[in-house]
Amino acid sequence: MQKSAGADILLDQAEGLRRMRVPKTVKVIAVASGKGGVGKTNIAANLAIALAQKGAKPLLFDADLGLGNIDILLGLSPRYNLSHVISGEKSIQDVLVTGPRGIRILPAASGIARMAVLDSQAQASLIHAVSQLDIEVDYLLIDLAAGIAGDVLTFSRAAQDVIVIVSNEPASITDAYALIKVLSRDHGVKRFRVLPNMVRDQHEGQLLFQRVAAVADRYLDVTLDLVGTVPMDMALRSAVRSQRAIVELYPDSPAACAIRELASTVRSWPLPSGSAGHMTFFMERLLSAERAQQNL
């Protein structure tokens, strides 16, 4: 099948990146959920800040391109966002903002329908821009849109780890399984990190994980890892209303403690070695994912 224009652009850009100086190793983590309303963005934002508290240098990429809200969640007012990069009005450096604990954030647009349905060429240009950011980063956290839209699948396949957020309600469990099924069956993702969120206690979180894992083990060829549990916490609602991160505003709250434990777990994951840990490799995986999507 003939390659798409987006695939050609990605190939040229990946080749160009090979000729650049050797970059620092970057751990690329996609934060996903089968449905909205399970606290995915809150986890992504607070995880980034908790990583920074532990000395890491995370970049938080709001990849819910048409309905981004990380800036609102953290009380930021960026002048520009990724829609200005796509239109060519601004460079990626122009839209980059600094958040709590010095984390760097790429804010998405909110309420711009065309951003939610980018063609492959626009996606390629955006990823190229991200890969060329001249800042020190060791973790790239990608806060995906909920569900199984095309860009969600592409980013998830290109990431080195996928964290799936799930809450204890039937729709969330069903949709989390559907996300895992599509990524494993059609996109070759075989390992998932599962994080139960908004549960009563650790026991409920473990039972929730076991429900998802039991169905996955029966029907799918995947490995699921329980990476922690985050409890329901009224302090989180207060933090959201204050447009602050709970790990900063209420650091001793149960949810904040759980997210800091998650950050410690993430820090314990081995960093990829060689080219597998470079942005070039991320570009090449995106190229592969884009080609696979074209051949479906």
mmCIF file of C-alpha atoms in Angstrom:
data_model
loop_
_atom_site.group_PDB
_atom_site.id
_atom_site.type_symbol
_atom_site.label_atom_id
_atom_site.label_comp_id
_atom_site.label_asym_id
_atom_site.label_seq_id
_atom_site.Cartn_x
_atom_site.Cartn_y
_atom_site.Cartn_z
ATOM 1 C CA MET A 1 0.000 0.000 0.000
ATOM 2 C CA GLN A 2 1.290 3.496 -0.803
ATOM 3 C CA LYS A 3 2.661 5.402 2.176
ATOM 4 C CA SER A 4 0.692 8.379 3.438
ATOM 5 C CA ALA A 5 2.089 11.907 3.391
ATOM 6 C CA GLY A 6 2.239 11.743 7.194
ATOM 7 C CA ALA A 7 4.353 8.581 7.057
ATOM 8 C CA ASP A 8 6.765 10.226 4.594
ATOM 9 C CA ILE A 9 7.123 13.229 6.879
ATOM 10 C CA LEU A 10 7.734 11.053 9.931
ATOM 11 C CA LEU A 11 10.362 9.031 8.071
ATOM 12 C CA ASP A 12 12.225 12.173 6.968
ATOM 13 C CA GLN A 13 12.034 13.626 10.456
ATOM 14 C CA ALA A 14 13.251 10.445 12.161
ATOM 15 C CA GLU A 15 16.206 10.339 9.748
ATOM 16 C CA GLY A 16 17.001 13.946 10.542
ATOM 17 C CA LEU A 17 16.891 13.254 14.260
ATOM 18 C CA ARG A 18 19.478 10.487 13.849
ATOM 19 C CA ARG A 19 21.943 13.111 12.688
ATOM 20 C CA MET A 20 21.389 15.298 15.735
ATOM 21 C CA ARG A 21 23.496 15.100 18.884
ATOM 22 C CA VAL A 22 22.839 12.060 21.089
ATOM 23 C CA PRO A 23 19.963 13.033 23.404
ATOM 24 C CA LYS A 24 19.367 12.110 27.021
ATOM 25 C CA THR A 25 17.357 8.983 27.744
ATOM 26 C CA VAL A 26 13.635 9.733 28.013
ATOM 27 C CA LYS A 27 10.992 7.442 29.485
ATOM 28 C CA VAL A 28 7.758 7.866 27.503
ATOM 29 C CA ILE A 29 4.614 6.987 29.477
ATOM 30 C CA ALA A 30 1.074 7.206 28.110
ATOM 31 C CA VAL A 31 -1.690 7.767 30.671
ATOM 32 C CA ALA A 32 -4.930 6.376 29.254
ATOM 33 C CA SER A 33 -8.479 5.426 30.211
ATOM 34 C CA GLY A 34 -11.335 3.673 28.471
ATOM 35 C CA LYS A 35 -13.786 6.424 29.412
ATOM 36 C CA GLY A 36 -13.806 9.928 30.788
ATOM 37 C CA GLY A 37 -14.516 10.860 34.383
ATOM 38 C CA VAL A 38 -12.116 8.407 36.018
ATOM 39 C CA GLY A 39 -9.545 11.018 37.093
ATOM 40 C CA LYS A 40 -6.976 10.362 34.371
ATOM 41 C CA THR A 41 -5.826 13.967 33.924
ATOM 42 C CA ASN A 42 -5.572 14.498 37.671
ATOM 43 C CA ILE A 43 -3.356 11.428 37.940
ATOM 44 C CA ALA A 44 -1.166 12.543 35.028
ATOM 45 C CA ALA A 45 -0.691 16.081 36.363
ATOM 46 C CA ASN A 46 -0.048 15.055 39.960
ATOM 47 C CA LEU A 47 2.269 12.240 38.878
ATOM 48 C CA ALA A 48 4.350 14.749 36.915
ATOM 49 C CA ILE A 49 4.618 17.028 39.955
ATOM 50 C CA ALA A 50 5.392 14.099 42.286
ATOM 51 C CA LEU A 51 8.172 13.009 39.921
ATOM 52 C CA ALA A 52 9.566 16.540 39.989
ATOM 53 C CA GLN A 53 9.464 16.483 43.791
ATOM 54 C CA LYS A 54 11.729 13.431 43.595
ATOM 55 C CA GLY A 55 14.248 15.206 41.394
ATOM 56 C CA ALA A 56 13.025 14.177 37.947
ATOM 57 C CA LYS A 57 12.466 16.534 35.018
ATOM 58 C CA PRO A 58 9.100 15.593 33.510
ATOM 59 C CA LEU A 59 7.415 17.037 30.449
ATOM 60 C CA LEU A 60 3.624 16.803 30.593
ATOM 61 C CA PHE A 61 2.065 16.616 27.131
ATOM 62 C CA ASP A 62 -1.686 17.331 27.083
ATOM 63 C CA ALA A 63 -2.616 15.073 24.180
ATOM 64 C CA ASP A 64 -6.380 15.452 24.599
ATOM 65 C CA LEU A 65 -5.941 17.747 21.643
ATOM 66 C CA GLY A 66 -9.452 19.146 21.303
ATOM 67 C CA LEU A 67 -10.511 19.151 24.971
ATOM 68 C CA GLY A 68 -7.309 19.781 26.875
ATOM 69 C CA ASN A 69 -7.666 20.974 30.464
ATOM 70 C CA ILE A 70 -4.373 20.417 32.293
ATOM 71 C CA ASP A 71 -3.768 24.187 32.307
ATOM 72 C CA ILE A 72 -7.159 24.771 33.928
ATOM 73 C CA LEU A 73 -6.578 22.007 36.465
ATOM 74 C CA LEU A 74 -3.331 23.645 37.590
ATOM 75 C CA GLY A 75 -4.533 27.258 37.466
ATOM 76 C CA LEU A 76 -2.363 28.234 34.501
ATOM 77 C CA SER A 77 -3.272 30.693 31.753
ATOM 78 C CA PRO A 78 -1.121 29.918 28.731
ATOM 79 C CA ARG A 79 -1.258 32.496 25.992
ATOM 80 C CA TYR A 80 -0.740 29.904 23.272
ATOM 81 C CA ASN A 81 -1.398 26.190 22.867
ATOM 82 C CA LEU A 82 -0.761 23.364 20.443
ATOM 83 C CA SER A 83 -3.344 24.655 17.979
ATOM 84 C CA HIS A 84 -0.977 27.580 17.320
ATOM 85 C CA VAL A 85 1.811 25.095 16.558
ATOM 86 C CA ILE A 86 -0.372 23.160 14.127
ATOM 87 C CA SER A 87 -1.406 26.387 12.363
ATOM 88 C CA GLY A 88 2.232 27.460 12.072
ATOM 89 C CA GLU A 89 1.682 30.636 14.082
ATOM 90 C CA LYS A 90 4.023 29.619 16.921
ATOM 91 C CA SER A 91 6.896 27.253 17.578
ATOM 92 C CA ILE A 92 6.697 24.497 20.163
ATOM 93 C CA GLN A 93 8.995 26.536 22.428
ATOM 94 C CA ASP A 94 6.512 29.425 22.297
ATOM 95 C CA VAL A 95 3.662 27.363 23.743
ATOM 96 C CA LEU A 96 5.670 25.565 26.430
ATOM 97 C CA VAL A 97 4.697 26.692 29.947
ATOM 98 C CA THR A 98 6.149 26.049 33.383
ATOM 99 C CA GLY A 99 3.925 24.565 36.069
ATOM 100 C CA PRO A 100 4.266 23.637 39.753
ATOM 101 C CA ARG A 101 7.685 22.370 40.842
ATOM 102 C CA GLY A 102 9.074 23.515 37.516
ATOM 103 C CA ILE A 103 7.402 20.853 35.414
ATOM 104 C CA ARG A 104 7.125 21.741 31.737
ATOM 105 C CA ILE A 105 3.706 21.510 30.090
ATOM 106 C CA LEU A 106 2.548 21.466 26.491
ATOM 107 C CA PRO A 107 -1.063 22.729 26.729
ATOM 108 C CA ALA A 108 -3.661 21.474 24.277
ATOM 109 C CA ALA A 109 -6.484 23.503 22.804
ATOM 110 C CA SER A 110 -9.929 23.389 24.378
ATOM 111 C CA GLY A 111 -13.126 23.475 22.359
ATOM 112 C CA ILE A 112 -11.432 23.460 18.938
ATOM 113 C CA ALA A 113 -13.028 20.600 17.028
ATOM 114 C CA ARG A 114 -10.394 20.385 14.277
ATOM 115 C CA MET A 115 -7.715 19.596 16.866
ATOM 116 C CA ALA A 116 -9.528 16.424 17.863
ATOM 117 C CA VAL A 117 -9.416 15.032 14.308
ATOM 118 C CA LEU A 118 -5.926 15.849 13.080
ATOM 119 C CA ASP A 119 -4.880 14.137 9.871
ATOM 120 C CA SER A 120 -1.683 12.090 9.768
ATOM 121 C CA GLN A 121 0.366 14.973 8.360
ATOM 122 C CA ALA A 122 -0.677 17.308 11.187
ATOM 123 C CA GLN A 123 0.028 14.593 13.779
ATOM 124 C CA ALA A 124 3.454 14.019 12.237
ATOM 125 C CA SER A 125 4.286 17.723 12.336
ATOM 126 C CA LEU A 126 3.214 17.944 15.968
ATOM 127 C CA ILE A 127 5.301 14.964 17.057
ATOM 128 C CA HIS A 128 8.267 16.316 15.147
ATOM 129 C CA ALA A 129 7.935 19.600 17.021
ATOM 130 C CA VAL A 130 7.755 17.821 20.395
ATOM 131 C CA SER A 131 10.810 15.706 19.596
ATOM 132 C CA GLN A 132 12.862 18.826 18.827
ATOM 133 C CA LEU A 133 12.227 20.594 22.133
ATOM 134 C CA ASP A 134 15.555 21.815 23.429
ATOM 135 C CA ILE A 135 14.942 21.210 27.139
ATOM 136 C CA GLU A 136 16.212 18.643 29.610
ATOM 137 C CA VAL A 137 13.585 15.932 30.058
ATOM 138 C CA ASP A 138 13.762 12.445 31.527
ATOM 139 C CA TYR A 139 10.058 11.589 31.597
ATOM 140 C CA LEU A 140 7.524 12.399 28.888
ATOM 141 C CA LEU A 141 4.018 11.908 30.317
ATOM 142 C CA ILE A 142 1.320 11.888 27.658
ATOM 143 C CA ASP A 143 -2.172 12.611 28.998
ATOM 144 C CA LEU A 144 -4.326 11.002 26.326
ATOM 145 C CA ALA A 145 -7.933 11.592 25.448
ATOM 146 C CA ALA A 146 -10.304 9.000 26.880
ATOM 147 C CA GLY A 147 -11.412 6.120 24.664
ATOM 148 C CA ILE A 148 -9.928 4.506 21.572
ATOM 149 C CA ALA A 149 -9.645 7.331 19.039
ATOM 150 C CA GLY A 150 -6.871 7.085 16.454
ATOM 151 C CA ASP A 151 -4.387 9.407 18.171
ATOM 152 C CA VAL A 152 -4.889 7.570 21.480
ATOM 153 C CA LEU A 153 -3.934 4.284 19.826
ATOM 154 C CA THR A 154 -0.961 5.817 18.013
ATOM 155 C CA PHE A 155 0.503 7.476 21.112
ATOM 156 C CA SER A 156 -0.095 4.376 23.244
ATOM 157 C CA ARG A 157 1.675 2.141 20.783
ATOM 158 C CA ALA A 158 4.647 4.502 20.568
ATOM 159 C CA ALA A 159 5.046 4.861 24.368
ATOM 160 C CA GLN A 160 7.294 2.555 26.361
ATOM 161 C CA ASP A 161 4.675 2.137 29.107
ATOM 162 C CA VAL A 162 0.902 2.535 29.182
ATOM 163 C CA ILE A 163 -0.854 3.295 32.473
ATOM 164 C CA VAL A 164 -4.591 2.522 32.267
ATOM 165 C CA ILE A 165 -6.717 4.366 34.836
ATOM 166 C CA VAL A 166 -9.866 2.524 35.913
ATOM 167 C CA SER A 167 -12.562 3.240 38.496
ATOM 168 C CA ASN A 168 -14.928 0.789 40.163
ATOM 169 C CA GLU A 169 -17.960 1.230 37.948
ATOM 170 C CA PRO A 170 -19.207 -1.073 35.177
ATOM 171 C CA ALA A 171 -18.676 1.360 32.289
ATOM 172 C CA SER A 172 -15.114 2.138 33.347
ATOM 173 C CA ILE A 173 -14.225 -1.544 33.698
ATOM 174 C CA THR A 174 -15.802 -2.456 30.360
ATOM 175 C CA ASP A 175 -14.167 0.433 28.522
ATOM 176 C CA ALA A 176 -10.756 -0.188 30.121
ATOM 177 C CA TYR A 177 -10.925 -3.780 28.885
ATOM 178 C CA ALA A 178 -11.960 -2.566 25.418
ATOM 179 C CA LEU A 179 -8.950 -0.220 25.308
ATOM 180 C CA ILE A 180 -6.580 -3.011 26.350
ATOM 181 C CA LYS A 181 -8.164 -5.365 23.824
ATOM 182 C CA VAL A 182 -7.804 -2.989 20.876
ATOM 183 C CA LEU A 183 -4.235 -2.006 21.769
ATOM 184 C CA SER A 184 -3.148 -5.620 22.213
ATOM 185 C CA ARG A 185 -5.032 -7.192 19.318
ATOM 186 C CA ASP A 186 -4.556 -4.496 16.675
ATOM 187 C CA HIS A 187 -1.472 -2.566 17.792
ATOM 188 C CA GLY A 188 0.860 -5.054 19.436
ATOM 189 C CA VAL A 189 0.876 -3.578 22.955
ATOM 190 C CA LYS A 190 1.327 -6.526 25.313
ATOM 191 C CA ARG A 191 1.991 -4.967 28.721
ATOM 192 C CA PHE A 192 -0.232 -2.582 30.639
ATOM 193 C CA ARG A 193 0.172 -0.888 34.005
ATOM 194 C CA VAL A 194 -3.241 -0.675 35.693
ATOM 195 C CA LEU A 195 -4.085 1.958 38.306
ATOM 196 C CA PRO A 196 -7.425 1.726 40.139
ATOM 197 C CA ASN A 197 -8.525 5.238 41.056
ATOM 198 C CA MET A 198 -11.187 6.638 43.401
ATOM 199 C CA VAL A 199 -11.558 3.391 45.351
ATOM 200 C CA ARG A 200 -12.568 3.065 49.013
ATOM 201 C CA ASP A 201 -9.339 1.392 50.065
ATOM 202 C CA GLN A 202 -6.437 -0.708 48.819
ATOM 203 C CA HIS A 203 -8.462 -3.918 49.092
ATOM 204 C CA GLU A 204 -11.160 -2.577 46.780
ATOM 205 C CA GLY A 205 -8.444 -1.486 44.364
ATOM 206 C CA GLN A 206 -6.913 -4.961 44.329
ATOM 207 C CA LEU A 207 -10.299 -6.577 43.717
ATOM 208 C CA LEU A 208 -10.966 -4.141 40.872
ATOM 209 C CA PHE A 209 -7.616 -4.995 39.295
ATOM 210 C CA GLN A 210 -8.362 -8.708 39.644
ATOM 211 C CA ARG A 211 -11.669 -8.253 37.808
ATOM 212 C CA VAL A 212 -9.954 -6.605 34.850
ATOM 213 C CA ALA A 213 -7.046 -9.056 34.905
ATOM 214 C CA ALA A 214 -9.295 -12.130 35.053
ATOM 215 C CA VAL A 215 -11.091 -11.191 31.840
ATOM 216 C CA ALA A 216 -7.868 -10.141 30.130
ATOM 217 C CA ASP A 217 -6.119 -13.391 31.100
ATOM 218 C CA ARG A 218 -8.996 -15.393 29.702
ATOM 219 C CA TYR A 219 -9.317 -13.704 26.329
ATOM 220 C CA LEU A 220 -6.134 -11.730 25.614
ATOM 221 C CA ASP A 221 -2.413 -12.396 25.354
ATOM 222 C CA VAL A 222 -1.321 -9.545 27.631
ATOM 223 C CA THR A 223 0.445 -8.879 30.923
ATOM 224 C CA LEU A 224 -1.259 -6.577 33.416
ATOM 225 C CA ASP A 225 0.604 -5.067 36.366
ATOM 226 C CA LEU A 226 -1.054 -3.434 39.357
ATOM 227 C CA VAL A 227 0.984 -0.263 39.960
ATOM 228 C CA GLY A 228 -0.869 1.039 42.999
ATOM 229 C CA THR A 229 -4.279 2.288 44.070
ATOM 230 C CA VAL A 230 -5.508 5.832 44.629
ATOM 231 C CA PRO A 231 -8.335 6.244 47.162
ATOM 232 C CA MET A 232 -11.369 8.462 46.949
ATOM 233 C CA ASP A 233 -10.354 11.618 48.765
ATOM 234 C CA MET A 234 -12.407 14.730 49.518
ATOM 235 C CA ALA A 235 -9.166 16.715 49.576
ATOM 236 C CA LEU A 236 -8.891 16.076 45.851
ATOM 237 C CA ARG A 237 -12.163 17.889 45.187
ATOM 238 C CA SER A 238 -10.927 20.824 47.236
ATOM 239 C CA ALA A 239 -7.658 20.850 45.281
ATOM 240 C CA VAL A 240 -9.531 20.827 41.968
ATOM 241 C CA ARG A 241 -11.709 23.750 43.071
ATOM 242 C CA SER A 242 -8.549 25.627 44.096
ATOM 243 C CA GLN A 243 -6.877 24.738 40.770
ATOM 244 C CA ARG A 244 -3.938 23.248 42.636
ATOM 245 C CA ALA A 245 -2.276 19.851 42.599
ATOM 246 C CA ILE A 246 -3.218 17.718 45.588
ATOM 247 C CA VAL A 247 0.391 16.581 46.053
ATOM 248 C CA GLU A 248 1.276 20.214 46.788
ATOM 249 C CA LEU A 249 -1.874 21.594 48.421
ATOM 250 C CA TYR A 250 -2.598 18.580 50.649
ATOM 251 C CA PRO A 251 0.637 16.576 50.642
ATOM 252 C CA ASP A 252 -0.382 14.372 53.579
ATOM 253 C CA SER A 253 -3.797 13.426 52.183
ATOM 254 C CA PRO A 254 -4.400 9.758 51.297
ATOM 255 C CA ALA A 255 -4.592 10.457 47.546
ATOM 256 C CA ALA A 256 -1.392 12.541 47.566
ATOM 257 C CA CYS A 257 0.467 9.812 49.450
ATOM 258 C CA ALA A 258 -0.761 7.211 46.946
ATOM 259 C CA ILE A 259 0.373 9.318 43.984
ATOM 260 C CA ARG A 260 3.807 9.839 45.527
ATOM 261 C CA GLU A 261 4.034 6.055 45.940
ATOM 262 C CA LEU A 262 3.123 5.741 42.272
ATOM 263 C CA ALA A 263 5.905 8.183 41.393
ATOM 264 C CA SER A 264 8.373 6.035 43.352
ATOM 265 C CA THR A 265 7.150 2.982 41.447
ATOM 266 C CA VAL A 266 7.568 4.763 38.120
ATOM 267 C CA ARG A 267 11.076 5.831 39.117
ATOM 268 C CA SER A 268 11.908 2.176 39.761
ATOM 269 C CA TRP A 269 11.012 1.138 36.218
ATOM 270 C CA PRO A 270 14.207 0.622 34.216
ATOM 271 C CA LEU A 271 14.987 3.362 31.749
ATOM 272 C CA PRO A 272 15.352 2.135 28.171
ATOM 273 C CA SER A 273 18.913 1.785 26.988
ATOM 274 C CA GLY A 274 20.494 2.903 23.741
ATOM 275 C CA SER A 275 18.337 4.325 20.986
ATOM 276 C CA ALA A 276 15.201 2.843 22.581
ATOM 277 C CA GLY A 277 15.308 5.647 25.140
ATOM 278 C CA HIS A 278 15.727 8.527 22.738
ATOM 279 C CA MET A 279 13.116 10.782 21.162
ATOM 280 C CA THR A 280 14.287 9.434 17.809
ATOM 281 C CA PHE A 281 13.044 6.010 18.842
ATOM 282 C CA PHE A 282 9.721 7.533 19.894
ATOM 283 C CA MET A 283 9.444 9.065 16.432
ATOM 284 C CA GLU A 284 10.240 5.756 14.773
ATOM 285 C CA ARG A 285 7.618 3.932 16.838
ATOM 286 C CA LEU A 286 5.085 6.585 15.855
ATOM 287 C CA LEU A 287 6.037 6.048 12.239
ATOM 288 C CA SER A 288 5.485 2.323 12.639
ATOM 289 C CA ALA A 289 2.139 2.893 14.339
ATOM 290 C CA GLU A 290 1.038 5.336 11.645
ATOM 291 C CA ARG A 291 1.964 2.863 8.900
ATOM 292 C CA ALA A 292 0.082 0.049 10.648
ATOM 293 C CA GLN A 293 -2.981 2.286 10.961
ATOM 294 C CA GLN A 294 -2.837 2.992 7.209
ATOM 295 C CA ASN A 295 -2.750 -0.741 6.456
ATOM 296 C CA LEU A 296 -5.771 -1.660 8.593
#
